[in-house]
mmCIF file with all atom_site columns, C-alpha atoms in Angstrom:
data_model
loop_
_atom_site.group_PDB
_atom_site.id
_atom_site.type_symbol
_atom_site.label_atom_id
_atom_site.label_alt_id
_atom_site.label_comp_id
_atom_site.label_asym_id
_atom_site.label_entity_id
_atom_site.label_seq_id
_atom_site.pdbx_PDB_ins_code
_atom_site.Cartn_x
_atom_site.Cartn_y
_atom_site.Cartn_z
_atom_site.occupancy
_atom_site.B_iso_or_equiv
_atom_site.pdbx_formal_charge
_atom_site.auth_seq_id
_atom_site.auth_comp_id
_atom_site.auth_asym_id
_atom_site.auth_atom_id
_atom_site.pdbx_PDB_model_num
ATOM 1   C CA . MET A 1 1   ? 52.357 -54.002 267.563 1.00 0.00 ? 1   MET A CA 1
ATOM 2   C CA . GLU A 1 2   ? 51.523 -51.826 265.234 1.00 0.00 ? 2   GLU A CA 1
ATOM 3   C CA . LYS A 1 3   ? 48.464 -51.739 263.440 1.00 0.00 ? 3   LYS A CA 1
ATOM 4   C CA . VAL A 1 4   ? 48.563 -48.786 260.773 1.00 0.00 ? 4   VAL A CA 1
ATOM 5   C CA . LEU A 1 5   ? 52.124 -48.869 259.134 1.00 0.00 ? 5   LEU A CA 1
ATOM 6   C CA . LYS A 1 6   ? 53.741 -45.606 257.553 1.00 0.00 ? 6   LYS A CA 1
ATOM 7   C CA . THR A 1 7   ? 56.847 -45.311 255.491 1.00 0.00 ? 7   THR A CA 1
ATOM 8   C CA . LYS A 1 8   ? 58.104 -42.377 253.153 1.00 0.00 ? 8   LYS A CA 1
ATOM 9   C CA . LYS A 1 9   ? 58.862 -43.027 249.560 1.00 0.00 ? 9   LYS A CA 1
ATOM 10  C CA . LYS A 1 10  ? 60.324 -40.340 247.246 1.00 0.00 ? 10  LYS A CA 1
ATOM 11  C CA . ILE A 1 11  ? 58.639 -40.274 243.703 1.00 0.00 ? 11  ILE A CA 1
ATOM 12  C CA . ARG A 1 12  ? 61.396 -41.122 240.791 1.00 0.00 ? 12  ARG A CA 1
ATOM 13  C CA . PHE A 1 13  ? 61.358 -39.509 237.536 1.00 0.00 ? 13  PHE A CA 1
ATOM 14  C CA . GLN A 1 14  ? 61.452 -42.615 235.830 1.00 0.00 ? 14  GLN A CA 1
ATOM 15  C CA . ASP A 1 15  ? 58.103 -43.631 237.316 1.00 0.00 ? 15  ASP A CA 1
ATOM 16  C CA . CYS A 1 16  ? 56.346 -40.389 235.922 1.00 0.00 ? 16  CYS A CA 1
ATOM 17  C CA . ASP A 1 17  ? 54.206 -39.405 232.813 1.00 0.00 ? 17  ASP A CA 1
ATOM 18  C CA . PRO A 1 18  ? 54.937 -36.383 230.627 1.00 0.00 ? 18  PRO A CA 1
ATOM 19  C CA . PHE A 1 19  ? 52.881 -34.442 233.125 1.00 0.00 ? 19  PHE A CA 1
ATOM 20  C CA . ASN A 1 20  ? 55.620 -35.373 235.787 1.00 0.00 ? 20  ASN A CA 1
ATOM 21  C CA . HIS A 1 21  ? 52.697 -37.041 237.723 1.00 0.00 ? 21  HIS A CA 1
ATOM 22  C CA . LEU A 1 22  ? 53.499 -40.630 239.096 1.00 0.00 ? 22  LEU A CA 1
ATOM 23  C CA . ASN A 1 23  ? 52.034 -42.961 236.065 1.00 0.00 ? 23  ASN A CA 1
ATOM 24  C CA . ASN A 1 24  ? 48.774 -44.485 237.230 1.00 0.00 ? 24  ASN A CA 1
ATOM 25  C CA . ALA A 1 25  ? 50.141 -48.290 236.825 1.00 0.00 ? 25  ALA A CA 1
ATOM 26  C CA . LYS A 1 26  ? 53.004 -47.539 239.090 1.00 0.00 ? 26  LYS A CA 1
ATOM 27  C CA . TYR A 1 27  ? 50.862 -46.654 242.043 1.00 0.00 ? 27  TYR A CA 1
ATOM 28  C CA . LEU A 1 28  ? 50.538 -50.369 242.313 1.00 0.00 ? 28  LEU A CA 1
ATOM 29  C CA . GLU A 1 29  ? 54.269 -51.138 242.392 1.00 0.00 ? 29  GLU A CA 1
ATOM 30  C CA . TYR A 1 30  ? 54.967 -48.449 244.757 1.00 0.00 ? 30  TYR A CA 1
ATOM 31  C CA . PHE A 1 31  ? 51.869 -49.647 247.305 1.00 0.00 ? 31  PHE A CA 1
ATOM 32  C CA . ILE A 1 32  ? 53.180 -53.420 246.745 1.00 0.00 ? 32  ILE A CA 1
ATOM 33  C CA . ASN A 1 33  ? 56.808 -52.914 247.634 1.00 0.00 ? 33  ASN A CA 1
ATOM 34  C CA . THR A 1 34  ? 56.184 -50.398 250.150 1.00 0.00 ? 34  THR A CA 1
ATOM 35  C CA . ARG A 1 35  ? 53.857 -53.149 252.058 1.00 0.00 ? 35  ARG A CA 1
ATOM 36  C CA . GLU A 1 36  ? 56.402 -55.914 251.272 1.00 0.00 ? 36  GLU A CA 1
ATOM 37  C CA . ASP A 1 37  ? 58.930 -54.013 253.437 1.00 0.00 ? 37  ASP A CA 1
ATOM 38  C CA . GLN A 1 38  ? 56.556 -52.813 255.872 1.00 0.00 ? 38  GLN A CA 1
ATOM 39  C CA . ILE A 1 39  ? 55.576 -56.341 257.096 1.00 0.00 ? 39  ILE A CA 1
ATOM 40  C CA . ALA A 1 40  ? 59.061 -57.418 257.086 1.00 0.00 ? 40  ALA A CA 1
ATOM 41  C CA . GLU A 1 41  ? 60.205 -54.609 259.478 1.00 0.00 ? 41  GLU A CA 1
ATOM 42  C CA . HIS A 1 42  ? 57.231 -54.461 261.465 1.00 0.00 ? 42  HIS A CA 1
ATOM 43  C CA . TYR A 1 43  ? 55.824 -57.987 261.962 1.00 0.00 ? 43  TYR A CA 1
ATOM 44  C CA . ASP A 1 44  ? 58.978 -59.804 261.152 1.00 0.00 ? 44  ASP A CA 1
ATOM 45  C CA . LEU A 1 45  ? 57.518 -61.582 258.184 1.00 0.00 ? 45  LEU A CA 1
ATOM 46  C CA . ASP A 1 46  ? 59.531 -61.735 255.047 1.00 0.00 ? 46  ASP A CA 1
ATOM 47  C CA . ILE A 1 47  ? 57.183 -63.134 252.355 1.00 0.00 ? 47  ILE A CA 1
ATOM 48  C CA . PHE A 1 48  ? 59.984 -64.335 250.197 1.00 0.00 ? 48  PHE A CA 1
ATOM 49  C CA . LYS A 1 49  ? 61.887 -66.204 252.894 1.00 0.00 ? 49  LYS A CA 1
ATOM 50  C CA . TYR A 1 50  ? 58.531 -67.762 253.792 1.00 0.00 ? 50  TYR A CA 1
ATOM 51  C CA . MET A 1 51  ? 57.661 -68.945 250.251 1.00 0.00 ? 51  MET A CA 1
ATOM 52  C CA . LYS A 1 52  ? 61.240 -70.729 250.475 1.00 0.00 ? 52  LYS A CA 1
ATOM 53  C CA . GLU A 1 53  ? 60.706 -72.125 253.630 1.00 0.00 ? 53  GLU A CA 1
ATOM 54  C CA . THR A 1 54  ? 56.767 -73.320 253.155 1.00 0.00 ? 54  THR A CA 1
ATOM 55  C CA . GLY A 1 55  ? 56.103 -73.197 249.501 1.00 0.00 ? 55  GLY A CA 1
ATOM 56  C CA . LEU A 1 56  ? 53.366 -70.878 250.316 1.00 0.00 ? 56  LEU A CA 1
ATOM 57  C CA . SER A 1 57  ? 52.949 -67.452 249.310 1.00 0.00 ? 57  SER A CA 1
ATOM 58  C CA . TRP A 1 58  ? 50.113 -64.938 248.542 1.00 0.00 ? 58  TRP A CA 1
ATOM 59  C CA . VAL A 1 59  ? 48.976 -63.712 245.218 1.00 0.00 ? 59  VAL A CA 1
ATOM 60  C CA . VAL A 1 60  ? 47.097 -60.569 244.011 1.00 0.00 ? 60  VAL A CA 1
ATOM 61  C CA . ALA A 1 61  ? 43.387 -61.817 243.542 1.00 0.00 ? 61  ALA A CA 1
ATOM 62  C CA . SER A 1 62  ? 42.152 -58.108 243.088 1.00 0.00 ? 62  SER A CA 1
ATOM 63  C CA . SER A 1 63  ? 42.837 -54.437 243.521 1.00 0.00 ? 63  SER A CA 1
ATOM 64  C CA . GLN A 1 64  ? 40.904 -51.263 243.401 1.00 0.00 ? 64  GLN A CA 1
ATOM 65  C CA . ILE A 1 65  ? 42.279 -47.866 243.341 1.00 0.00 ? 65  ILE A CA 1
ATOM 66  C CA . SER A 1 66  ? 41.021 -44.644 243.360 1.00 0.00 ? 66  SER A CA 1
ATOM 67  C CA . TYR A 1 67  ? 43.429 -41.510 242.214 1.00 0.00 ? 67  TYR A CA 1
ATOM 68  C CA . ILE A 1 68  ? 42.408 -38.714 244.013 1.00 0.00 ? 68  ILE A CA 1
ATOM 69  C CA . ARG A 1 69  ? 45.444 -36.135 243.759 1.00 0.00 ? 69  ARG A CA 1
ATOM 70  C CA . PRO A 1 70  ? 48.283 -36.840 241.787 1.00 0.00 ? 70  PRO A CA 1
ATOM 71  C CA . ALA A 1 71  ? 52.032 -37.573 243.171 1.00 0.00 ? 71  ALA A CA 1
ATOM 72  C CA . SER A 1 72  ? 54.386 -35.520 241.242 1.00 0.00 ? 72  SER A CA 1
ATOM 73  C CA . THR A 1 73  ? 58.252 -36.180 240.503 1.00 0.00 ? 73  THR A CA 1
ATOM 74  C CA . MET A 1 74  ? 60.629 -36.001 243.404 1.00 0.00 ? 74  MET A CA 1
ATOM 75  C CA . GLU A 1 75  ? 57.904 -35.606 246.001 1.00 0.00 ? 75  GLU A CA 1
ATOM 76  C CA . THR A 1 76  ? 58.249 -37.435 249.191 1.00 0.00 ? 76  THR A CA 1
ATOM 77  C CA . THR A 1 77  ? 55.030 -39.096 249.965 1.00 0.00 ? 77  THR A CA 1
ATOM 78  C CA . LEU A 1 78  ? 54.132 -41.099 252.854 1.00 0.00 ? 78  LEU A CA 1
ATOM 79  C CA . ILE A 1 79  ? 52.431 -44.488 252.344 1.00 0.00 ? 79  ILE A CA 1
ATOM 80  C CA . GLU A 1 80  ? 50.440 -46.409 254.709 1.00 0.00 ? 80  GLU A CA 1
ATOM 81  C CA . SER A 1 81  ? 48.980 -49.733 255.238 1.00 0.00 ? 81  SER A CA 1
ATOM 82  C CA . ARG A 1 82  ? 46.698 -51.854 257.247 1.00 0.00 ? 82  ARG A CA 1
ATOM 83  C CA . LEU A 1 83  ? 44.722 -54.784 257.338 1.00 0.00 ? 83  LEU A CA 1
ATOM 84  C CA . ILE A 1 84  ? 41.217 -54.539 257.281 1.00 0.00 ? 84  ILE A CA 1
ATOM 85  C CA . ASP A 1 85  ? 39.879 -57.962 256.577 1.00 0.00 ? 85  ASP A CA 1
ATOM 86  C CA . TYR A 1 86  ? 41.095 -61.591 256.879 1.00 0.00 ? 86  TYR A CA 1
ATOM 87  C CA . ARG A 1 87  ? 39.958 -65.271 255.997 1.00 0.00 ? 87  ARG A CA 1
ATOM 88  C CA . ASP A 1 88  ? 41.127 -68.434 256.296 1.00 0.00 ? 88  ASP A CA 1
ATOM 89  C CA . ASN A 1 89  ? 43.222 -68.042 252.826 1.00 0.00 ? 89  ASN A CA 1
ATOM 90  C CA . ALA A 1 90  ? 42.576 -64.380 251.913 1.00 0.00 ? 90  ALA A CA 1
ATOM 91  C CA . LEU A 1 91  ? 43.548 -61.059 253.160 1.00 0.00 ? 91  LEU A CA 1
ATOM 92  C CA . LEU A 1 92  ? 42.254 -57.485 252.532 1.00 0.00 ? 92  LEU A CA 1
ATOM 93  C CA . VAL A 1 93  ? 44.747 -54.545 252.819 1.00 0.00 ? 93  VAL A CA 1
ATOM 94  C CA . GLU A 1 94  ? 43.893 -50.870 252.294 1.00 0.00 ? 94  GLU A CA 1
ATOM 95  C CA . MET A 1 95  ? 46.632 -48.726 251.579 1.00 0.00 ? 95  MET A CA 1
ATOM 96  C CA . LYS A 1 96  ? 46.882 -45.001 251.096 1.00 0.00 ? 96  LYS A CA 1
ATOM 97  C CA . MET A 1 97  ? 49.257 -42.570 249.627 1.00 0.00 ? 97  MET A CA 1
ATOM 98  C CA . TRP A 1 98  ? 49.592 -39.129 251.290 1.00 0.00 ? 98  TRP A CA 1
ATOM 99  C CA . ASN A 1 99  ? 51.999 -35.986 250.681 1.00 0.00 ? 99  ASN A CA 1
ATOM 100 C CA . GLU A 1 100 ? 54.708 -36.231 253.247 1.00 0.00 ? 100 GLU A CA 1
ATOM 101 C CA . ASN A 1 101 ? 52.653 -34.265 255.825 1.00 0.00 ? 101 ASN A CA 1
ATOM 102 C CA . GLU A 1 102 ? 49.624 -36.240 255.362 1.00 0.00 ? 102 GLU A CA 1
ATOM 103 C CA . THR A 1 103 ? 47.275 -33.303 254.666 1.00 0.00 ? 103 THR A CA 1
ATOM 104 C CA . GLU A 1 104 ? 46.597 -34.485 251.015 1.00 0.00 ? 104 GLU A CA 1
ATOM 105 C CA . LEU A 1 105 ? 45.407 -37.843 249.874 1.00 0.00 ? 105 LEU A CA 1
ATOM 106 C CA . LYS A 1 106 ? 47.004 -38.958 246.495 1.00 0.00 ? 106 LYS A CA 1
ATOM 107 C CA . ALA A 1 107 ? 45.446 -42.428 246.125 1.00 0.00 ? 107 ALA A CA 1
ATOM 108 C CA . ILE A 1 108 ? 43.446 -44.985 248.011 1.00 0.00 ? 108 ILE A CA 1
ATOM 109 C CA . LEU A 1 109 ? 43.689 -48.782 247.246 1.00 0.00 ? 109 LEU A CA 1
ATOM 110 C CA . TRP A 1 110 ? 42.111 -52.150 248.370 1.00 0.00 ? 110 TRP A CA 1
ATOM 111 C CA . ILE A 1 111 ? 43.988 -55.149 247.498 1.00 0.00 ? 111 ILE A CA 1
ATOM 112 C CA . ARG A 1 112 ? 42.906 -58.794 248.287 1.00 0.00 ? 112 ARG A CA 1
ATOM 113 C CA . PHE A 1 113 ? 45.647 -61.147 248.549 1.00 0.00 ? 113 PHE A CA 1
ATOM 114 C CA . ILE A 1 114 ? 44.797 -65.130 248.152 1.00 0.00 ? 114 ILE A CA 1
ATOM 115 C CA . HIS A 1 115 ? 47.166 -67.387 250.278 1.00 0.00 ? 115 HIS A CA 1
ATOM 116 C CA . TYR A 1 116 ? 48.443 -69.773 247.429 1.00 0.00 ? 116 TYR A CA 1
ATOM 117 C CA . ASN A 1 117 ? 50.159 -73.025 247.263 1.00 0.00 ? 117 ASN A CA 1
ATOM 118 C CA . ILE A 1 118 ? 52.685 -72.932 244.871 1.00 0.00 ? 118 ILE A CA 1
ATOM 119 C CA . ALA A 1 119 ? 53.427 -76.682 244.124 1.00 0.00 ? 119 ALA A CA 1
ATOM 120 C CA . ALA A 1 120 ? 49.608 -77.511 244.387 1.00 0.00 ? 120 ALA A CA 1
ATOM 121 C CA . LYS A 1 121 ? 48.615 -74.640 242.430 1.00 0.00 ? 121 LYS A CA 1
ATOM 122 C CA . LYS A 1 122 ? 45.860 -73.910 244.340 1.00 0.00 ? 122 LYS A CA 1
ATOM 123 C CA . SER A 1 123 ? 44.494 -71.427 247.460 1.00 0.00 ? 123 SER A CA 1
ATOM 124 C CA . ALA A 1 124 ? 45.682 -72.776 251.077 1.00 0.00 ? 124 ALA A CA 1
ATOM 125 C CA . ASN A 1 125 ? 44.551 -71.986 254.318 1.00 0.00 ? 125 ASN A CA 1
ATOM 126 C CA . HIS A 1 126 ? 46.388 -69.653 256.668 1.00 0.00 ? 126 HIS A CA 1
ATOM 127 C CA . SER A 1 127 ? 48.468 -71.056 259.461 1.00 0.00 ? 127 SER A CA 1
ATOM 128 C CA . ASP A 1 128 ? 47.253 -70.725 263.033 1.00 0.00 ? 128 ASP A CA 1
ATOM 129 C CA . ASP A 1 129 ? 50.673 -68.472 263.693 1.00 0.00 ? 129 ASP A CA 1
ATOM 130 C CA . LEU A 1 130 ? 49.394 -66.406 260.911 1.00 0.00 ? 130 LEU A CA 1
ATOM 131 C CA . MET A 1 131 ? 45.909 -66.130 261.838 1.00 0.00 ? 131 MET A CA 1
ATOM 132 C CA . GLN A 1 132 ? 47.181 -64.798 265.129 1.00 0.00 ? 132 GLN A CA 1
ATOM 133 C CA . LEU A 1 133 ? 49.203 -61.978 263.797 1.00 0.00 ? 133 LEU A CA 1
ATOM 134 C CA . PHE A 1 134 ? 46.249 -61.070 261.805 1.00 0.00 ? 134 PHE A CA 1
ATOM 135 C CA . GLN A 1 135 ? 43.889 -61.069 264.713 1.00 0.00 ? 135 GLN A CA 1
ATOM 136 C CA . SER A 1 136 ? 46.190 -58.765 266.487 1.00 0.00 ? 136 SER A CA 1
ATOM 137 C CA . VAL A 1 137 ? 46.847 -56.357 263.431 1.00 0.00 ? 137 VAL A CA 1
ATOM 138 C CA . VAL A 1 138 ? 43.455 -56.146 262.062 1.00 0.00 ? 138 VAL A CA 1
ATOM 139 C CA . THR A 1 139 ? 41.612 -52.886 261.888 1.00 0.00 ? 139 THR A CA 1
ATOM 140 C CA . PRO A 1 140 ? 38.346 -53.005 260.127 1.00 0.00 ? 140 PRO A CA 1
ATOM 141 C CA . VAL A 1 141 ? 36.656 -50.001 258.650 1.00 0.00 ? 141 VAL A CA 1
ATOM 142 C CA . ASP A 1 142 ? 32.776 -49.379 258.733 1.00 0.00 ? 142 ASP A CA 1
ATOM 143 C CA . GLN A 1 143 ? 32.341 -49.200 255.345 1.00 0.00 ? 143 GLN A CA 1
ATOM 144 C CA . MET A 1 144 ? 32.987 -53.013 253.259 1.00 0.00 ? 144 MET A CA 1
ATOM 145 C CA . THR A 1 145 ? 32.654 -51.638 249.737 1.00 0.00 ? 145 THR A CA 1
ATOM 146 C CA . PHE A 1 146 ? 35.600 -49.772 248.246 1.00 0.00 ? 146 PHE A CA 1
ATOM 147 C CA . GLU A 1 147 ? 33.148 -46.917 246.603 1.00 0.00 ? 147 GLU A CA 1
ATOM 148 C CA . ASN A 1 148 ? 31.718 -46.247 249.922 1.00 0.00 ? 148 ASN A CA 1
ATOM 149 C CA . ARG A 1 149 ? 34.989 -46.460 251.727 1.00 0.00 ? 149 ARG A CA 1
ATOM 150 C CA . CYS A 1 150 ? 36.373 -43.904 249.428 1.00 0.00 ? 150 CYS A CA 1
ATOM 151 C CA . LEU A 1 151 ? 33.205 -41.481 249.755 1.00 0.00 ? 151 LEU A CA 1
ATOM 152 C CA . GLU A 1 152 ? 33.917 -42.037 253.468 1.00 0.00 ? 152 GLU A CA 1
ATOM 153 C CA . VAL A 1 153 ? 37.671 -41.139 253.351 1.00 0.00 ? 153 VAL A CA 1
ATOM 154 C CA . VAL A 1 154 ? 36.993 -37.962 250.887 1.00 0.00 ? 154 VAL A CA 1
ATOM 155 C CA . GLN A 1 155 ? 33.995 -36.915 253.359 1.00 0.00 ? 155 GLN A CA 1
ATOM 156 C CA . SER A 1 156 ? 36.050 -37.148 256.283 1.00 0.00 ? 156 SER A CA 1
ATOM 157 C CA . LEU A 1 157 ? 39.072 -35.291 254.870 1.00 0.00 ? 157 LEU A CA 1
ATOM 158 C CA . LYS A 1 158 ? 36.715 -32.461 253.804 1.00 0.00 ? 158 LYS A CA 1
ATOM 159 C CA . SER A 1 159 ? 35.159 -32.357 257.193 1.00 0.00 ? 159 SER A CA 1
ATOM 160 C CA . GLY A 1 160 ? 38.546 -32.335 259.073 1.00 0.00 ? 160 GLY A CA 1
ATOM 161 C CA . THR A 1 161 ? 38.410 -35.770 260.358 1.00 0.00 ? 161 THR A CA 1
ATOM 162 C CA . VAL A 1 162 ? 40.535 -38.728 259.628 1.00 0.00 ? 162 VAL A CA 1
ATOM 163 C CA . VAL A 1 163 ? 39.085 -42.226 259.363 1.00 0.00 ? 163 VAL A CA 1
#
């Protein structure tokens, strides 16, 4: 099973600012929509079907993003995502937006999701099946703070290595 999921996305005109750069708020939409598509395709996990069947879903608890280079109108980007940590009721996903050839990093995002019981309006533990899925796809990173991870990624790009 793939651990690092990659999808190409074209930056649309309506999502850009007057400088023809992707609006900073739109990065989150591109990232979250892409992650939803990726986990449905690669892990057979349709979060909307899951919500209807179980009454459980995930809510965003926090997000941290660093904008490295602008993504421009009609540019084809590559969005990658991976699970870097998980707990009984939480997930931490790292996402990166690259140019199409993965040579220029546009942005990096950490987003923490809480597993949530919609009817009870409180967090809920993941099922054993989900925990097994997470165990099979998690790719931990060395740095456990977002700022340090960003520095590590940027420095690795400057030195020609990829982390």
